[in-house]
Coordinates of C-alpha atoms in Angstrom, one line a residue:
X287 CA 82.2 19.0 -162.6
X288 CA 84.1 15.8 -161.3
X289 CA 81.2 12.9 -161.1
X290 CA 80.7 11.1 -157.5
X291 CA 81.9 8.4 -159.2
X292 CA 85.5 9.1 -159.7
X293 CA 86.5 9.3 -155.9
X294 CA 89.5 6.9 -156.2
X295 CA 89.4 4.1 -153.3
X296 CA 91.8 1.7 -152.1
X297 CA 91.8 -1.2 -154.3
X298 CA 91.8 -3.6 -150.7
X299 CA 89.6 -5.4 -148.5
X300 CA 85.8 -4.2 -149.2
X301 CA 85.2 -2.4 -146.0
X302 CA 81.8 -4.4 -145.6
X303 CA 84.1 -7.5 -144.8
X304 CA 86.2 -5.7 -141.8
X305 CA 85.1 -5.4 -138.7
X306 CA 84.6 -1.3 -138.0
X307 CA 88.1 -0.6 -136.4
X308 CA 89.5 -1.7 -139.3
X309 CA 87.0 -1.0 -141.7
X310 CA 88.0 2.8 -140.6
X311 CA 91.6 2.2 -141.7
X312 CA 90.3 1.9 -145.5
X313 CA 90.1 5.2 -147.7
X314 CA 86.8 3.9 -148.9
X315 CA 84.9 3.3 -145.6
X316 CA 85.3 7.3 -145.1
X317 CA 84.3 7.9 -148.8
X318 CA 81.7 5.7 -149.1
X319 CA 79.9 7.4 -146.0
X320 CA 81.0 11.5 -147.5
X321 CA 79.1 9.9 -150.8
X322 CA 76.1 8.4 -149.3
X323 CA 75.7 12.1 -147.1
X324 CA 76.1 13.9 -150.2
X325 CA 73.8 12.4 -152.2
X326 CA 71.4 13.0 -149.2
X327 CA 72.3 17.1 -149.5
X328 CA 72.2 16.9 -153.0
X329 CA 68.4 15.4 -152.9
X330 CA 67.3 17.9 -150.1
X331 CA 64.5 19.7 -150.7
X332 CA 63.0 22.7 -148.7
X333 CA 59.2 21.8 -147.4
X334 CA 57.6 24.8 -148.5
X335 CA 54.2 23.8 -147.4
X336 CA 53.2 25.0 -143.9
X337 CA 53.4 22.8 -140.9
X338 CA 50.3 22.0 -138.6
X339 CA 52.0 21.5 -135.8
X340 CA 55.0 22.4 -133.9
X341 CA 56.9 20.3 -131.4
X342 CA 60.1 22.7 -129.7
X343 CA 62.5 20.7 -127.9
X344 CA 64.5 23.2 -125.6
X345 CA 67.7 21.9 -123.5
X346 CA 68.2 23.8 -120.9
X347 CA 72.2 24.5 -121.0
X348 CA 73.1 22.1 -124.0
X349 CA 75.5 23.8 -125.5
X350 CA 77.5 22.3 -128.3
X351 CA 80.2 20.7 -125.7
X352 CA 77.1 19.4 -124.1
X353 CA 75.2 17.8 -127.1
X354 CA 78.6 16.3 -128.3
X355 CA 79.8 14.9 -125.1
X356 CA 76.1 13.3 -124.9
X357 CA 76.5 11.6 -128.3
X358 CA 79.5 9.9 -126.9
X359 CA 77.7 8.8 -123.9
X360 CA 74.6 7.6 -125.8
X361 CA 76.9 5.6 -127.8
X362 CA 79.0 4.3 -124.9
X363 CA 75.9 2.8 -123.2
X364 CA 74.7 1.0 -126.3
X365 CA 78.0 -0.5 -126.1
X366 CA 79.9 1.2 -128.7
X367 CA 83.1 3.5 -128.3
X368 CA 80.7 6.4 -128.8
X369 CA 82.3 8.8 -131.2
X370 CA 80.6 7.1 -133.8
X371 CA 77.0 7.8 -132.8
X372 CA 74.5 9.6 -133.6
X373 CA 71.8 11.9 -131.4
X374 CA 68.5 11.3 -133.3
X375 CA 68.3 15.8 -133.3
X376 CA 71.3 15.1 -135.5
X377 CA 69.7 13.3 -138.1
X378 CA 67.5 16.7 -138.4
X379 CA 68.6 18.0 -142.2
X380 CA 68.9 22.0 -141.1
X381 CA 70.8 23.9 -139.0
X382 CA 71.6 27.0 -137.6
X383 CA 73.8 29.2 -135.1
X384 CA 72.0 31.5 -132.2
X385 CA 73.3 34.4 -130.1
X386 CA 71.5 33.9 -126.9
X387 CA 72.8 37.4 -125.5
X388 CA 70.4 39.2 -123.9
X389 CA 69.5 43.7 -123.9
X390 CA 71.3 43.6 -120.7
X391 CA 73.5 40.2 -120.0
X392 CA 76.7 39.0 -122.7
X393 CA 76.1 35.9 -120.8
X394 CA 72.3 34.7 -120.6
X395 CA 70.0 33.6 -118.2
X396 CA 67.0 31.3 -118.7
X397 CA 64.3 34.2 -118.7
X398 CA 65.9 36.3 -121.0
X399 CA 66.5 33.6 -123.6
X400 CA 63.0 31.8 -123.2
X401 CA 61.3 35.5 -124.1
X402 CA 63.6 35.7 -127.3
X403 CA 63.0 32.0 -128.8
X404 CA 59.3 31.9 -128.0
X405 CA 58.4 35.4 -127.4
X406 CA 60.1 36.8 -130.6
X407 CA 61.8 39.4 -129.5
X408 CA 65.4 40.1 -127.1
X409 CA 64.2 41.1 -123.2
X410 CA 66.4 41.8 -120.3
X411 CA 67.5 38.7 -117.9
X412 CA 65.7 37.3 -114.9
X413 CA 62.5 38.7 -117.0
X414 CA 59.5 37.2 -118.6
X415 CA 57.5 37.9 -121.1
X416 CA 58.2 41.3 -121.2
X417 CA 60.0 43.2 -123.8
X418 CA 63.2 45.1 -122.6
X419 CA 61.4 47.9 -121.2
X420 CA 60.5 46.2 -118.5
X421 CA 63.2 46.4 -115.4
X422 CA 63.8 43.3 -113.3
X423 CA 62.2 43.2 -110.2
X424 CA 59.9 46.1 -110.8
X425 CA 56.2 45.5 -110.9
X426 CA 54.6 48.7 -112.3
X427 CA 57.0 48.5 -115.7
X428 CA 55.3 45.2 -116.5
X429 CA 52.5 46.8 -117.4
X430 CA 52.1 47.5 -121.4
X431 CA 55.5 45.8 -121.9
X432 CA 54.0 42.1 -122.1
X433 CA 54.6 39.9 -125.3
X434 CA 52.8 37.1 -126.1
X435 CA 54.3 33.7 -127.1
X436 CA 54.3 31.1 -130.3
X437 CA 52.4 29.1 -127.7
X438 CA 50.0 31.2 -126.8
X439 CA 49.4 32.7 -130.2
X440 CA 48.8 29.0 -131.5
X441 CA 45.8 28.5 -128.8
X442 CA 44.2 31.5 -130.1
X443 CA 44.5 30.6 -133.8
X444 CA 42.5 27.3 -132.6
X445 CA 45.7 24.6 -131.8
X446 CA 45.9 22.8 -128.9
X447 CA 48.8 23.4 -126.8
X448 CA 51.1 22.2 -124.0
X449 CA 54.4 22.1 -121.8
X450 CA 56.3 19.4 -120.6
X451 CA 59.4 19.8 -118.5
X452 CA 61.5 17.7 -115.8
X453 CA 61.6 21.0 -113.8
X454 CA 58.7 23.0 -112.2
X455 CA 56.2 24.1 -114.6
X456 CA 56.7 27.1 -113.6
X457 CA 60.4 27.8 -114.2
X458 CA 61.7 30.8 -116.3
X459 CA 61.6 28.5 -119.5
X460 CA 58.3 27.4 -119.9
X461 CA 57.0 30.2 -118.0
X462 CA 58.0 31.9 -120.8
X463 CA 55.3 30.6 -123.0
X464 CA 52.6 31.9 -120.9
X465 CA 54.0 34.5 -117.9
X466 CA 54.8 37.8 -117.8
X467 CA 56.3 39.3 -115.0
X468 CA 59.2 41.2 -113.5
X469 CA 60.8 38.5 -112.1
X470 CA 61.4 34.9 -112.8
X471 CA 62.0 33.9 -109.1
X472 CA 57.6 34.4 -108.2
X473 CA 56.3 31.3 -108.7
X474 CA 53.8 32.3 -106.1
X475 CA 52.5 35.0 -104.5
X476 CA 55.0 33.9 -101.3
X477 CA 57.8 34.7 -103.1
X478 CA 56.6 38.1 -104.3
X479 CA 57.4 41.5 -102.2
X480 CA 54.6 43.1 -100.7
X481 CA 55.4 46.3 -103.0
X482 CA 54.5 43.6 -106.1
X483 CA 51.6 42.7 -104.6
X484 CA 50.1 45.4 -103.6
X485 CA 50.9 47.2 -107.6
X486 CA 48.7 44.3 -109.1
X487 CA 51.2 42.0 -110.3
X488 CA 50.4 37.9 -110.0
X489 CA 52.4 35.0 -109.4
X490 CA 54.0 32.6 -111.7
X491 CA 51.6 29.8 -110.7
X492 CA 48.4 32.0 -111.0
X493 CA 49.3 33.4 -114.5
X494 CA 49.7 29.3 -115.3
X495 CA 46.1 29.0 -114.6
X496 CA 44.6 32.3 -115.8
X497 CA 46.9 33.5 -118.9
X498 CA 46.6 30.9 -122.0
X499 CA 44.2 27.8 -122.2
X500 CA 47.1 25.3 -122.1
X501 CA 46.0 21.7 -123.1
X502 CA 48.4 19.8 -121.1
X503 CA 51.0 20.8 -118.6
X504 CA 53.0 17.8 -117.1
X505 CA 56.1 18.7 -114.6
X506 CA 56.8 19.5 -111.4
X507 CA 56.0 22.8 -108.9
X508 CA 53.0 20.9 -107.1
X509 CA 53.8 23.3 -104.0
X510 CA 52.9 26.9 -106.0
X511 CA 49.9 25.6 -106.6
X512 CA 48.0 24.9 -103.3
X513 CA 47.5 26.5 -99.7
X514 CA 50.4 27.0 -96.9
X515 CA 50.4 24.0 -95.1
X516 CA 48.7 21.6 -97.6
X517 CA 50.4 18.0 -97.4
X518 CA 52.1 17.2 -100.3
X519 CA 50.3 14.1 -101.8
X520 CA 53.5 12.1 -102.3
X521 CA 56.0 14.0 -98.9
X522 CA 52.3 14.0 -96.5
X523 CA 55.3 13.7 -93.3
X524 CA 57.8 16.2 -94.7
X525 CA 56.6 20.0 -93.9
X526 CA 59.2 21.3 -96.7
X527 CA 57.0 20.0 -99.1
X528 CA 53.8 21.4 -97.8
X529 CA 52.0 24.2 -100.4
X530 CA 53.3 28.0 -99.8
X531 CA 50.2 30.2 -101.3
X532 CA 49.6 32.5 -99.0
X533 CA 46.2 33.1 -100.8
X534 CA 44.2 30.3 -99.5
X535 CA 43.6 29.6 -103.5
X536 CA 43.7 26.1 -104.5
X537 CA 44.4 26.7 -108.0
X538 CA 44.7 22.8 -109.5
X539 CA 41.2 22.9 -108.2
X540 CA 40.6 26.3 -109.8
X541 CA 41.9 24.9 -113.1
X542 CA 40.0 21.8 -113.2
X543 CA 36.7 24.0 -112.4
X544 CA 37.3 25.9 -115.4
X545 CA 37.8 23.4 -117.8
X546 CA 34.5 21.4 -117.1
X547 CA 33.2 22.8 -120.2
X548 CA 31.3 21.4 -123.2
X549 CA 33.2 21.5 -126.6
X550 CA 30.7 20.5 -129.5
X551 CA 28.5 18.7 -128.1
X552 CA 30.8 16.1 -126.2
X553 CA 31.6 16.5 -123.0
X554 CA 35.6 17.1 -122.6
X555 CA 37.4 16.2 -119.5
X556 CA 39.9 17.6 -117.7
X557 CA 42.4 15.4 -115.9
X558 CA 44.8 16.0 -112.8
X559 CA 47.4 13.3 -111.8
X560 CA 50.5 13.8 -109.7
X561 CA 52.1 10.7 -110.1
X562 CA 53.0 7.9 -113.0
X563 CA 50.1 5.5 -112.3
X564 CA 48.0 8.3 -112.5
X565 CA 49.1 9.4 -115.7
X566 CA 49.4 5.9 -117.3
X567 CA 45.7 6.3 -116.2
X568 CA 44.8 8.6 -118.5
X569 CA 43.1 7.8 -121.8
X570 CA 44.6 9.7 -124.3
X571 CA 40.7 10.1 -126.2
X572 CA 39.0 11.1 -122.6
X573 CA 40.6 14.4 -122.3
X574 CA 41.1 17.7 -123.3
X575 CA 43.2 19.3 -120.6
X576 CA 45.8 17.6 -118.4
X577 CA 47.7 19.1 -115.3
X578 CA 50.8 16.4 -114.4
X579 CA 52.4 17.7 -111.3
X580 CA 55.1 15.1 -110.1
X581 CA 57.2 16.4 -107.6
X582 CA 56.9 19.6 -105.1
X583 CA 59.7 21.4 -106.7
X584 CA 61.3 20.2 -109.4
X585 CA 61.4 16.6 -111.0
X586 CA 64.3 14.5 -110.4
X587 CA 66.8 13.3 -112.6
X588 CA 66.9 10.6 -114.7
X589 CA 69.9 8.8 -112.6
X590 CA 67.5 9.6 -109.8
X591 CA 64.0 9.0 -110.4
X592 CA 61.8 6.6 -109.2
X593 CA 60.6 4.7 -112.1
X594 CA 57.6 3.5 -110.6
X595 CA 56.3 6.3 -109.3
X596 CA 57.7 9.2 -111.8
X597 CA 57.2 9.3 -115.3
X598 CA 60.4 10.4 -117.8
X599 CA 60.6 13.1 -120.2
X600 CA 60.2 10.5 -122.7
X601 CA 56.7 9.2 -121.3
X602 CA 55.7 12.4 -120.7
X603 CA 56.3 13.9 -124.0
X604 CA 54.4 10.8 -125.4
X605 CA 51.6 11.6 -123.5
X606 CA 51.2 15.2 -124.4
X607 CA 51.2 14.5 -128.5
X608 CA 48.4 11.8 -128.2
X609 CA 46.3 14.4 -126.4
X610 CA 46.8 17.2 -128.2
X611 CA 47.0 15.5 -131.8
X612 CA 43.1 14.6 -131.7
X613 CA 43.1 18.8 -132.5
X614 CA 42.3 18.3 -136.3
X615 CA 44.0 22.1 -136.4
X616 CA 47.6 21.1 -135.3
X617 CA 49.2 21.5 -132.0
X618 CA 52.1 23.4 -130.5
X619 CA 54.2 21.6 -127.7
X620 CA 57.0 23.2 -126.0
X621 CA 59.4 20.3 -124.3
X622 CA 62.3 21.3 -121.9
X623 CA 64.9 19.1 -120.1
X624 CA 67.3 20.8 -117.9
X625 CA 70.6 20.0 -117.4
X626 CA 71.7 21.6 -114.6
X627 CA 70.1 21.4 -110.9
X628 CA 68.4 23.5 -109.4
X629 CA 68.0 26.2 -111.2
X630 CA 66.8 25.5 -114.7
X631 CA 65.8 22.1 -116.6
X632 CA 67.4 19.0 -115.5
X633 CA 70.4 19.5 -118.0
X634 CA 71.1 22.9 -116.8
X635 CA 71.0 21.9 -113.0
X636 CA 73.4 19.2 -113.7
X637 CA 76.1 21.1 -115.0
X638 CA 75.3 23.8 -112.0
X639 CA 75.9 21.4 -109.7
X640 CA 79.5 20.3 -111.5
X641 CA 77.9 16.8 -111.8
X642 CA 78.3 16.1 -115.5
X643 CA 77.0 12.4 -115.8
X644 CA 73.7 13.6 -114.6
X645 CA 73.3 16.5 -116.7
X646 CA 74.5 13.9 -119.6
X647 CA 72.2 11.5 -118.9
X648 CA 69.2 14.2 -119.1
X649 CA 70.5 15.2 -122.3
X650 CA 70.5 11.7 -123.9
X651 CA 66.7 11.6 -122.4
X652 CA 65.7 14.3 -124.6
X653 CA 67.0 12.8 -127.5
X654 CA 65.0 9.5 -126.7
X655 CA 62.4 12.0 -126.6
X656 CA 63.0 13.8 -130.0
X657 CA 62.6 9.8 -130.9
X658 CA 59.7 9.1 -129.8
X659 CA 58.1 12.1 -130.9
X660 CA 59.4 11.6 -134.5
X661 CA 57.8 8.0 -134.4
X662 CA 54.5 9.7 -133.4
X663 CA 54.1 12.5 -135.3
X664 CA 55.3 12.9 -139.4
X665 CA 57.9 15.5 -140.8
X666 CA 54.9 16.2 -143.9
X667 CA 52.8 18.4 -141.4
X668 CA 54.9 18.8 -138.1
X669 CA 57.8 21.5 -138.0
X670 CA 60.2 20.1 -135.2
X671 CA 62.9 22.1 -133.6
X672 CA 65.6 21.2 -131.2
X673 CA 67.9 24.1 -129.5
X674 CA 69.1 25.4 -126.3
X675 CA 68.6 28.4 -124.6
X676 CA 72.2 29.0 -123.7
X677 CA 75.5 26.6 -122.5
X678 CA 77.6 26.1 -119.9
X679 CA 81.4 26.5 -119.4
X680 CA 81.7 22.9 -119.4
X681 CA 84.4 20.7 -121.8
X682 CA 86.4 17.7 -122.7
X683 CA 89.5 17.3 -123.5
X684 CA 92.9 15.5 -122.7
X685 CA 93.9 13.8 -125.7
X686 CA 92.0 11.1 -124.7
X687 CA 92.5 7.7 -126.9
X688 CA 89.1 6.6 -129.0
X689 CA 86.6 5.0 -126.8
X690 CA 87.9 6.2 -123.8
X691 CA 84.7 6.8 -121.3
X692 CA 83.2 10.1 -121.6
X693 CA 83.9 10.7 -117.4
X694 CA 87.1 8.6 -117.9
X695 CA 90.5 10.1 -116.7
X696 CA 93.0 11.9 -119.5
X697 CA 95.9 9.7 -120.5
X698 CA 98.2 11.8 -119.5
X699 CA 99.0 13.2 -115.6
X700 CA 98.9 17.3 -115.6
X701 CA 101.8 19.6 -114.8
X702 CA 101.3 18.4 -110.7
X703 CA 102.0 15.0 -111.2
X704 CA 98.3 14.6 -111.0
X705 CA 95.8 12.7 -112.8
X706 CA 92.8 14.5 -114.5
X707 CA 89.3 13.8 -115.9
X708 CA 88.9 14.4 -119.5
X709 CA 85.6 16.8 -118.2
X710 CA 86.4 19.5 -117.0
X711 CA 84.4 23.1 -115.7
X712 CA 85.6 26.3 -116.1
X713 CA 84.2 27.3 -112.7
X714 CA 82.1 25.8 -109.8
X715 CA 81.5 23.8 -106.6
X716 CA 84.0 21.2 -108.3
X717 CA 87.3 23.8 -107.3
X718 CA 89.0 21.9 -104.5
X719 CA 92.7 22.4 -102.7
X720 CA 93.8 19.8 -100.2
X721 CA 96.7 21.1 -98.2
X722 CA 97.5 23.3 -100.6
X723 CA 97.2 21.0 -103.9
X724 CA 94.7 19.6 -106.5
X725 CA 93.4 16.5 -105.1
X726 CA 94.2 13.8 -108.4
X727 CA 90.6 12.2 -110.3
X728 CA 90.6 8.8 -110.0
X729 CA 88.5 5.7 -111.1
X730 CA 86.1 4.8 -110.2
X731 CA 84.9 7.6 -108.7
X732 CA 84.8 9.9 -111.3
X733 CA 82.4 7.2 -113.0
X734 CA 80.0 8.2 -110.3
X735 CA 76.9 9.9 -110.9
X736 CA 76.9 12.7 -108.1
X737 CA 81.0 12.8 -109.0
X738 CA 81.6 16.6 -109.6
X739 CA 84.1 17.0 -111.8
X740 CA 86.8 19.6 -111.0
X741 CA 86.6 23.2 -111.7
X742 CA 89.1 26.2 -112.1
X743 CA 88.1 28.9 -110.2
X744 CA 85.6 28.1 -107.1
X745 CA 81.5 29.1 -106.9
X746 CA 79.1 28.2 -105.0
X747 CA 77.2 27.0 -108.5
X748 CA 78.7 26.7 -112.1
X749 CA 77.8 29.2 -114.4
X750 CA 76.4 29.8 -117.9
X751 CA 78.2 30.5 -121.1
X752 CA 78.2 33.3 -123.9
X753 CA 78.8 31.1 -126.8
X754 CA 76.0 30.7 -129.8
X755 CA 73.7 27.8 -129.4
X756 CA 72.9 24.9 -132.1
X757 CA 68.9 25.0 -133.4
X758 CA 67.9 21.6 -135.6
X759 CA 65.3 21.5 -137.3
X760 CA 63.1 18.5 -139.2
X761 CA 59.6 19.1 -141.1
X762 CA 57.6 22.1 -142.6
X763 CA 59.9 25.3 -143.4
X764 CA 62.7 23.9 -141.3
X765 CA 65.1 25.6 -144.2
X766 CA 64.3 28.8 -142.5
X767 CA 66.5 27.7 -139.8
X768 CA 69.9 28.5 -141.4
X769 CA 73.1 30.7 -141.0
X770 CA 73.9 32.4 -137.3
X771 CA 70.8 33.7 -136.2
X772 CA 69.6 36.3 -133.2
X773 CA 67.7 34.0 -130.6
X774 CA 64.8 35.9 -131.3
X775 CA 64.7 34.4 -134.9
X776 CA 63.8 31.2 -133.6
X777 CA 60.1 32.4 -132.4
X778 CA 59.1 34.4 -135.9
X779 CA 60.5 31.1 -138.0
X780 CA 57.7 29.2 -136.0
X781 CA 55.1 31.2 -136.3
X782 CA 55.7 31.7 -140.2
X783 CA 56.1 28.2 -140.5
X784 CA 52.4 27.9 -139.1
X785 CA 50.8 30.9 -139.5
X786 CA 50.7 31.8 -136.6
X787 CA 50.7 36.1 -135.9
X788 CA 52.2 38.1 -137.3
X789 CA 52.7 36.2 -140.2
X790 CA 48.9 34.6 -140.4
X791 CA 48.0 36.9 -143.8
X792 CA 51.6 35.2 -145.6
X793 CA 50.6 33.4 -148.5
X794 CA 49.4 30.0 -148.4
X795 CA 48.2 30.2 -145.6
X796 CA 44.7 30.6 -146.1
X797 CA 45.5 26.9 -148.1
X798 CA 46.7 26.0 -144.8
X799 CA 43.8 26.8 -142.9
X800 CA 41.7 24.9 -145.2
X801 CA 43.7 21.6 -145.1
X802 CA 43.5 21.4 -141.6
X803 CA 40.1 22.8 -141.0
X804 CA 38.3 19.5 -140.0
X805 CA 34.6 18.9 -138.8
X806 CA 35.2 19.5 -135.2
X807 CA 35.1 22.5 -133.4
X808 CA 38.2 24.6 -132.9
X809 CA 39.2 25.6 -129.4
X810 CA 37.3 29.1 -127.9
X811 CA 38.2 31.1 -125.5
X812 CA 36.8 30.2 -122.0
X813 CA 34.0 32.7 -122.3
X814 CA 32.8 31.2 -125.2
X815 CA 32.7 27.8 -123.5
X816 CA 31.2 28.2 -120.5
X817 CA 28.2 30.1 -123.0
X818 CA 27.9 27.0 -124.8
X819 CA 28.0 24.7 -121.6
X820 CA 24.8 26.8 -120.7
X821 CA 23.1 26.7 -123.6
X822 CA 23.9 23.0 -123.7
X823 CA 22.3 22.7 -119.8
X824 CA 19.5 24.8 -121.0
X825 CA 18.1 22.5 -124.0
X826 CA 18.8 19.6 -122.1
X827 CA 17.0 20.8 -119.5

């Protein structure tokens, strides 16, 4: 074999003396880099242990084009030209390819995809959590056709558990973790036909109360939650914001009532905030269960949010792993930002809308997250995974020169004698003729954060794409992420990883179990609870 050593350099300038632009023009700045990667590959080793806990960051519409324009962004507001950076889910050592098609769709929705990569199996779009029996929109053939989630699976086995996302908790993604129903569009019982109703199926919002014990939920969707005509804490003047149950149930209050229970002898409290002060509030050793609704709908975007009164993905995410850590049997936390408004994470409804910097900037936010939760948690017991659940037909191109700005304009004028932005859609609101041309891009206003870059053929909204999706992955049995996988894959790597069903018999993991038993209770189901809260009452009394 030919030694790492023999790589032939340029007998020049060390490349530590140059500055970087022409450091770059030196064979041996490129080969010293290949050298130190490879001897990183070379002393890779698979973690064949099992993990404890699972953190599963999921970016609502970032697609490769997404993830790569995002990198350049993250390095262009550090300063840099931006090429150069790095995303911290890059640093992750394993990869792999998914096919986020779904039974019915070439081209995904958010439903179909969040029942393949936490669910574990393929479903039809605009479903959730229901295999592909199940037809959209029809109540009765939910029934017998529900799967149950990584998520939920993990509460059972005796983790804690939660979701945080920037859009309404109950949105097709994470209501994937926990929902099943015919439709991803009943977030309450007001948006459900009659015909629903009346065959026995529930709302979104109720089966976030009633389905899984989930530790901590923090998002928005404040207004499936309460009574028709209940001010909004934060909007009490605007009507639009009021609650829409039609019910009369209350269930925040419902929640909270259920979760006053006693957990080994110490009392465990359950916690609900709907704004940043409020959740600063929060000691991370005083509670068990926390509900963190911040907005009616969904939350806004980074660009947009209130920093004082709204908390970010990143502080958020923070929260959620201080909470559920104190479980000494692991946790599971499922993390979305979407990119695009407003149909999907924050990511997702960006790139909807046609307004790439803010779909951008939500994707650089959940790679400060993936940060913070690597500084909080360790890759020796935790199995992290960052993926997407589908893409967008968004791009950049141009020929653009090296450090150009990501939202900057291509060099060169098109065919029209127009200027162009290097972004581009393939479709969207961002189609636009003005007396019978292509209005030309121009600066600064395509530096703009609501500037919607232009689109080929006109829609009301921009669509998704059909192409695979990246999945990193850092930590316990993140080899199993490799090759070009089914979506589905993702969902059964995780619950091997941590022995979660079907996979909870694999050996080692009795080991496992053992390693991470500790002296405290594990989490029951509510029954059992509220039987110990009574006897508790009882000898007290």
């Amino acid at each position: 074999g030919v030694s790492l050593g023999a790589l032939r350099v340029c007998p020049c300038t060390p490349p530590a003396l140059l500055s970087p632009p022409d450091a770059e023009k030196t064979p041996g700045y490129w080969n010293k880099g290949a050298r130190r990667r490879l001897e990183l590959a070379l002393a890779l080793q698979p973690g064949a242990q099992r993990a404890k806990n699972i953190i599963l960051f999921m970016g609502d519409g970032m697609g490769l084009s997404t993830m790569s324009a995002a990198r350049i962004y993250k390095g262009q507001l550090s300063g840099g030209s931006g090429e150069e950076s790095v995303l911290a889910m890059e640093t992750f050592p394993h990869m792999a390819l998914a096919k986020t098609y779904t039974i019915d769709r070439q081209v995904p929705d958010s439903a179909g995809t969040g029942t393949a990569y936490l669910c574990g199996v393929k479903a039809n779009a605009k479903t959730l959590g229901l295999s592909g029996a199940a037809v959209y929109g029809k109540c009765r053939t939910s029934f017998g056709n529900e799967v149950d989630s990584v998520l939920h699976r993990a509460r059972l086995a005796g983790k804690s558990v939660g979701i945080v996302t920037t859009t309404r908790v109950q949105h097709a993604s994470p209501a994937a973790a926990y929902a099943h129903s015919a439709s991803r569009s009943w977030y309450a019982d007001a948006n459900m036909p009659k015909e629903a109703l009346r065959d026995g199926c529930k709302d979104i919002a109720q089966q976030l109360v009633l389905n899984t014990d989930i530790n901590v939920i923090l998002g928005g969707g404040r207004m499936y939650m309460t009574p028709r005509w209940t001010p909004d804490p934060e909007y009490p003047e605007d009507p639009d914001q009021n609650g829409t149950r039609k019910d009369g149930r209350d269930l925040i209050a419902e929640w909270l009532s259920a979760k006053k229970v006693v957990l080994c002898s110490h009392w465990q409290g359950a916690r609900y905030v709907w704004d940043k002060k409020g959740l600063d509030a929060v000691k991370d050793d005083s509670v068990s269960h926390l509900m963190g609704l911040f907005e009616p709908k969904d939350m806004r975007y980074e660009l947009n949010r209130n920093t004082s009164t709204d908390p970010s993905i990143v502080e958020m995410t923070e929260k959620a792993i201080r909470i559920l850590r104190r479980n000494p049997n692991g946790f599971f936390l499922f993390v979305e930002d979407d990119h695009i408004p407003p149909a999907g994470g924050r990511i997702d409804h960006g790139h909807h809308s046609g307004r790439a910097k803010q779909a951008l900037m939500e994707a650089v936010m959940l790679d400060r997250a993936v940060a913070r939760a690597g500084e909080l948690t360790s890759p020796a017991d935790t199995l992290t995974v960052v993926t997407a659940d589908h893409s967008h037909v968004f791009t950049f191109g141009g020929s653009t020169p090296r450090g150009n700005s990501i939202f900057g304009l291509a060099p060169k004028k098109a065919k029209d004698k127009r200027a162009y932005t290097s972004i581009l859609y393939g479709n969207g609101p961002g189609y636009s003729i003005r007396d019978g041309v292509r209005p030309a891009a121009s600066l600064p206003a395509a530096e703009d954060k609501d500037y919607r870059q232009q689109a080929a053929v006109p829609l009301e909204t921009e669509t998704h794409s059909g192409e695979d999706v990246v999945v990193l992955a850092q930590g316990p049995m993140a080899h199993l992420f490799h090759g070009v996988q089914e979506q589905h894959y993702i969902a059964h790597a995780m619950a091997y990883a941590a022995c979660l069903e079907p996979y909870a018999a694999q050996p080692g993991c009795r080991a496992a179990r053992r390693a991470s038993h500790g002296s405290q209770c594990s989490p029951q189901p509510l029954l059992a609870l509220l039987t110990l809260c009574v006897a508790a009452l009882m000898v007290g009394g």
